[in-house]
CSV table of C-alpha atoms and ligand atoms in Angstrom, one decimal:
chain,number,residue,atom,x,y,z
A,4,UNK,CA,5.9,-11.0,-19.8
A,5,UNK,CA,5.0,-13.1,-16.9
A,6,UNK,CA,1.9,-12.5,-15.0
A,7,UNK,CA,3.6,-11.9,-11.7
A,8,UNK,CA,1.8,-8.7,-11.4
A,9,UNK,CA,0.0,-8.2,-8.1
A,10,UNK,CA,-1.9,-5.3,-6.7
A,11,UNK,CA,-2.6,-5.1,-3.0
A,12,UNK,CA,-5.9,-3.7,-1.8
A,13,UNK,CA,-7.3,-2.9,1.6
A,14,UNK,CA,-7.8,0.0,4.0
A,15,UNK,CA,-4.8,1.8,5.4
A,16,UNK,CA,-3.3,-0.3,8.1
A,17,UNK,CA,-4.6,-3.6,6.8
A,18,UNK,CA,-1.1,-5.0,6.4
A,19,UNK,CA,-0.9,-4.1,2.6
A,20,UNK,CA,2.7,-2.8,2.9
A,21,UNK,CA,4.0,-5.6,5.0
A,22,UNK,CA,2.4,-8.3,2.9
A,23,UNK,CA,3.6,-6.6,-0.3
A,24,UNK,CA,7.1,-6.7,1.1
A,25,UNK,CA,6.7,-10.4,1.9
A,26,UNK,CA,5.4,-11.4,-1.6
A,27,UNK,CA,8.1,-9.3,-3.3
A,28,UNK,CA,10.8,-11.0,-1.3
A,29,UNK,CA,9.4,-14.5,-1.9
A,30,UNK,CA,8.9,-14.0,-5.6
A,31,UNK,CA,11.9,-11.7,-6.2
A,32,UNK,CA,9.7,-8.9,-7.5
A,33,UNK,CA,9.9,-5.2,-7.2
A,34,UNK,CA,7.8,-3.7,-4.4
A,35,UNK,CA,6.3,-0.5,-5.7
A,36,UNK,CA,4.5,1.6,-3.1
A,37,UNK,CA,3.0,4.9,-4.4
A,38,UNK,CA,2.8,6.1,-0.8
A,39,UNK,CA,6.6,5.5,-0.4
A,40,UNK,CA,7.2,7.3,-3.7
A,41,UNK,CA,5.1,10.3,-2.6
A,42,UNK,CA,6.9,10.4,0.7
A,43,UNK,CA,10.2,10.5,-1.0
A,44,UNK,CA,9.0,13.3,-3.2
A,45,UNK,CA,8.0,15.2,0.0
A,46,UNK,CA,11.5,14.6,1.3
A,47,UNK,CA,12.9,16.5,-1.7
A,48,UNK,CA,12.9,20.2,-1.0
A,49,UNK,CA,11.0,21.4,-4.1
A,50,UNK,CA,7.7,23.3,-4.7
A,51,UNK,CA,6.2,20.0,-6.0
A,52,UNK,CA,7.4,18.3,-2.8
A,53,UNK,CA,5.6,20.9,-0.7
A,54,UNK,CA,2.5,20.5,-2.7
A,55,UNK,CA,2.5,16.8,-2.2
A,56,UNK,CA,3.3,17.2,1.5
A,57,UNK,CA,0.1,19.3,1.9
A,58,UNK,CA,-2.0,16.6,0.2
A,59,UNK,CA,-0.5,13.8,2.3
A,60,UNK,CA,-1.0,15.7,5.5
A,61,UNK,CA,-4.7,16.2,4.7
A,62,UNK,CA,-5.3,12.5,4.2
A,63,UNK,CA,-6.7,13.1,0.7
A,64,UNK,CA,-5.5,11.6,-2.6
A,65,UNK,CA,-2.9,13.1,-5.0
A,66,UNK,CA,-4.5,13.8,-8.4
A,67,UNK,CA,-5.0,11.0,-10.8
A,68,UNK,CA,-3.0,12.7,-13.6
A,69,UNK,CA,0.1,12.9,-11.4
A,70,UNK,CA,-0.4,9.5,-9.9
A,71,UNK,CA,-1.1,7.6,-13.1
A,72,UNK,CA,1.9,9.2,-14.9
A,73,UNK,CA,4.2,8.4,-12.0
A,74,UNK,CA,3.0,4.7,-12.0
A,75,UNK,CA,3.3,4.5,-15.8
A,76,UNK,CA,6.9,5.7,-15.5
A,77,UNK,CA,7.8,3.4,-12.7
A,78,UNK,CA,6.2,0.3,-14.4
A,79,UNK,CA,8.3,1.0,-17.5
A,80,UNK,CA,11.6,0.7,-15.5
A,81,UNK,CA,13.5,-2.5,-16.3
A,82,UNK,CA,13.0,-4.1,-12.8
A,83,UNK,CA,9.2,-3.9,-13.2
A,84,UNK,CA,8.8,-5.3,-16.7
A,85,UNK,CA,8.6,-8.9,-15.6
A,86,UNK,CA,6.4,-8.3,-12.7
A,87,UNK,CA,5.8,-6.2,-9.6
A,88,UNK,CA,3.9,-5.9,-6.4
A,89,UNK,CA,1.9,-2.7,-6.5
A,90,UNK,CA,0.9,-1.3,-3.1
A,91,UNK,CA,-1.3,1.7,-2.6
A,92,UNK,CA,-2.4,1.9,-6.2
A,93,UNK,CA,-5.0,1.9,-7.7
A,94,UNK,CA,-7.0,4.0,-5.2
A,95,UNK,CA,-10.1,4.8,-7.2
A,96,UNK,CA,-11.9,3.6,-10.4
A,97,UNK,CA,-10.1,6.0,-12.6
A,98,UNK,CA,-6.8,4.7,-11.6
A,99,UNK,CA,-8.0,1.0,-11.9
A,100,UNK,CA,-9.2,1.7,-15.4
A,101,UNK,CA,-5.9,3.4,-16.3
A,102,UNK,CA,-3.9,0.5,-14.9
A,103,UNK,CA,-5.9,-1.9,-17.0
A,104,UNK,CA,-4.7,-0.2,-20.1
A,105,UNK,CA,-1.1,-0.5,-18.9
A,106,UNK,CA,-1.1,-4.1,-17.4
A,107,UNK,CA,-4.4,-6.0,-17.9
A,108,UNK,CA,-2.9,-9.2,-16.5
A,109,UNK,CA,-2.8,-9.0,-12.8
A,110,UNK,CA,-4.0,-10.5,-9.6
A,111,UNK,CA,-5.7,-8.3,-7.0
A,112,UNK,CA,-5.2,-9.3,-3.3
A,113,UNK,CA,-7.6,-7.7,-0.9
A,114,UNK,CA,-7.0,-7.6,2.9
A,115,UNK,CA,-10.3,-7.0,4.7
A,116,UNK,CA,-10.1,-5.2,8.1
A,117,UNK,CA,-12.7,-3.3,10.2
A,118,UNK,CA,-12.4,0.4,10.9
A,119,UNK,CA,-11.7,-0.1,14.6
A,120,UNK,CA,-8.8,-2.4,13.8
A,121,UNK,CA,-7.5,0.1,11.3
A,122,UNK,CA,-7.3,2.9,13.9
A,123,UNK,CA,-5.6,0.5,16.4
A,124,UNK,CA,-3.1,-0.6,13.8
A,125,UNK,CA,-2.2,2.8,12.4
A,126,UNK,CA,-1.8,4.5,15.8
A,127,UNK,CA,0.9,2.0,16.8
A,128,UNK,CA,2.6,1.9,13.4
A,129,UNK,CA,6.2,2.9,13.1
A,130,UNK,CA,8.3,2.9,9.9
A,131,UNK,CA,11.9,3.0,9.0
A,132,UNK,CA,12.8,6.1,7.0
A,133,UNK,CA,15.7,4.3,5.4
A,134,UNK,CA,14.3,0.9,4.2
A,135,UNK,CA,10.6,1.6,4.7
A,136,UNK,CA,10.2,-1.5,6.8
A,137,UNK,CA,7.0,-1.4,8.8
A,138,UNK,CA,6.7,-2.2,12.6
A,139,UNK,CA,4.0,-2.0,15.2
A,140,UNK,CA,4.8,-1.1,18.8
A,141,UNK,CA,2.7,-3.9,20.1
A,142,UNK,CA,2.1,-6.5,17.3
A,143,UNK,CA,5.5,-6.5,15.5
A,144,UNK,CA,8.0,-4.5,17.6
A,145,UNK,CA,11.6,-4.1,16.6
A,146,UNK,CA,14.2,-6.0,18.7
A,147,UNK,CA,15.4,-2.7,20.2
A,148,UNK,CA,12.7,-0.1,20.8
A,149,UNK,CA,12.6,2.6,18.2
A,150,UNK,CA,15.4,1.2,16.1
A,151,UNK,CA,15.1,-0.7,12.7
A,152,UNK,CA,16.3,-4.3,12.9
A,153,UNK,CA,17.8,-4.2,9.4
A,154,UNK,CA,19.8,-0.9,9.4
A,155,UNK,CA,19.7,0.7,12.8
A,156,UNK,CA,17.8,3.7,11.7
A,157,UNK,CA,15.6,5.6,14.2
A,158,UNK,CA,12.0,4.6,13.5
A,159,UNK,CA,9.4,7.3,12.8
A,160,UNK,CA,5.7,7.7,13.1
A,161,UNK,CA,4.1,8.9,9.8
A,162,UNK,CA,2.6,12.4,10.0
A,163,UNK,CA,-0.7,11.0,8.6
A,164,UNK,CA,-0.9,8.2,11.2
A,165,UNK,CA,-2.6,10.4,13.7
A,166,UNK,CA,-6.3,10.1,14.9
A,167,UNK,CA,-7.9,12.9,12.9
A,168,UNK,CA,-6.1,12.1,9.6
A,169,UNK,CA,-6.7,8.4,10.0
A,170,UNK,CA,-10.4,9.1,10.0
A,171,UNK,CA,-10.1,11.2,6.8
A,172,UNK,CA,-8.1,8.4,5.1
A,173,UNK,CA,-10.7,5.9,6.1
A,174,UNK,CA,-13.4,8.1,4.6
A,175,UNK,CA,-11.5,8.4,1.4
A,176,UNK,CA,-11.1,4.7,1.4
A,177,UNK,CA,-14.8,4.0,1.8
A,178,UNK,CA,-15.8,6.6,-0.7
A,179,UNK,CA,-13.4,5.9,-3.5
A,180,UNK,CA,-11.1,2.9,-3.0
A,181,UNK,CA,-13.7,0.3,-2.0
A,182,UNK,CA,-15.5,0.6,-5.3
A,183,UNK,CA,-12.6,-0.9,-7.1
A,184,UNK,CA,-13.1,-4.2,-5.3
A,185,UNK,CA,-16.2,-4.8,-7.4
A,186,UNK,CA,-14.3,-3.8,-10.5
A,187,UNK,CA,-11.7,-6.6,-10.0
A,188,UNK,CA,-14.3,-9.0,-8.8
A,189,UNK,CA,-16.2,-8.6,-12.0
A,190,UNK,CA,-13.0,-9.3,-13.9
A,191,UNK,CA,-12.5,-12.5,-11.8
A,192,UNK,CA,-9.2,-11.2,-10.5
A,193,UNK,CA,-9.9,-10.6,-6.8
A,194,UNK,CA,-8.6,-12.7,-4.0
A,195,UNK,CA,-10.0,-11.8,-0.6
A,196,UNK,CA,-8.3,-12.5,2.7
A,197,UNK,CA,-9.1,-11.6,6.3
A,198,UNK,CA,-6.5,-9.1,7.4
A,199,UNK,CA,-7.5,-9.3,11.1
A,200,UNK,CA,-5.2,-12.2,12.4
A,201,UNK,CA,-1.6,-11.5,13.3
A,202,UNK,CA,0.6,-10.6,10.3
A,203,UNK,CA,2.5,-14.0,10.1
A,204,UNK,CA,-0.8,-15.9,10.0
A,205,UNK,CA,-2.1,-13.7,7.2
A,206,UNK,CA,1.2,-14.2,5.3
A,207,UNK,CA,0.9,-18.0,5.7
A,208,UNK,CA,-2.6,-18.0,4.4
A,209,UNK,CA,-1.6,-15.8,1.5
A,210,UNK,CA,1.3,-18.2,0.6
A,211,UNK,CA,-1.1,-21.1,0.5
A,212,UNK,CA,-3.6,-19.2,-1.6
A,213,UNK,CA,-0.9,-18.1,-4.1
A,214,UNK,CA,0.9,-21.4,-4.0
A,215,UNK,CA,4.3,-19.8,-3.1
B,325,AMP,P1,-0.1,5.0,1.7
B,325,AMP,O1,1.3,4.9,2.2
B,325,AMP,O2,-0.4,4.1,0.6
B,325,AMP,O3,-1.1,5.0,2.9
B,325,AMP,O4,-0.2,6.5,1.0
B,325,AMP,C1,0.0,7.7,1.7
B,325,AMP,C2,-0.7,8.8,1.0
B,325,AMP,O5,-0.1,9.0,-0.3
B,325,AMP,C3,-2.1,8.7,0.8
B,325,AMP,O6,-2.9,9.1,1.9
B,325,AMP,C4,-2.3,9.7,-0.4
B,325,AMP,O7,-2.3,11.0,0.0
B,325,AMP,C5,-1.0,9.4,-1.2
B,325,AMP,N1,-1.2,8.3,-2.2
B,325,AMP,C6,-0.7,7.1,-2.2
B,325,AMP,N2,-1.1,6.3,-3.2
B,325,AMP,C7,-1.9,7.1,-3.9
B,325,AMP,C8,-2.7,6.9,-5.1
B,325,AMP,N3,-2.7,5.7,-5.7
B,325,AMP,N4,-3.5,7.9,-5.5
B,325,AMP,C9,-3.5,9.1,-4.9
B,325,AMP,N5,-2.8,9.4,-3.8
B,325,AMP,C10,-2.0,8.4,-3.3
B,326,ZN,ZN1,15.3,0.0,8.0
């Protein structure tokens, strides 16, 4: 096993998804986003999908039992055995401890961003429903408005990227997710980067930091 195992931490809208996509491309690792996995479950027309849809719409977290099991299964797949970039997980101490039992060797990358910047970023965010590429109407727009550069799909706004739900997600982040920063800091595994500058600048800093 290599230790090309990365977890990406930071508030919603801090650039986690975009930077995770960059690192996974550069290092040829699988990008595993629990948010994307849950959104694909929502897309399946099943009772479980409807249950998950309600949770996502509320801005709360899916239960640890479900989430941990899903991550354990995904990390056991062949493409993840030699490394991965995990984005959106862990989201609380329970999940962080569980991940430690699965893969103790990892690097945690934290993108710091203020609440005001989060709201601004998320309200302009658009995503491709086909390839999950992330855009921003002002900061990283597609070449043609509303259309994915890579596959021509019509871009969508996530149902949880609206003002009220953004506030709830931020609250969840401050109450539960922020605590795990300390957890990784104590383990000496935390790299902190300022997520405020434009995305390409943050990517450049990240590459220098990781030596990639
Ligand atoms: P994200 O795309 O990472 O912002 O995740 C979107 C939503 O999926 C979150 O607001 C949660 O409802 C759910 N979710 C994603 N990852 C997790 C996780 N690790 N634990 C619990 N819920 C999660
Ligand atoms: Zn696309």
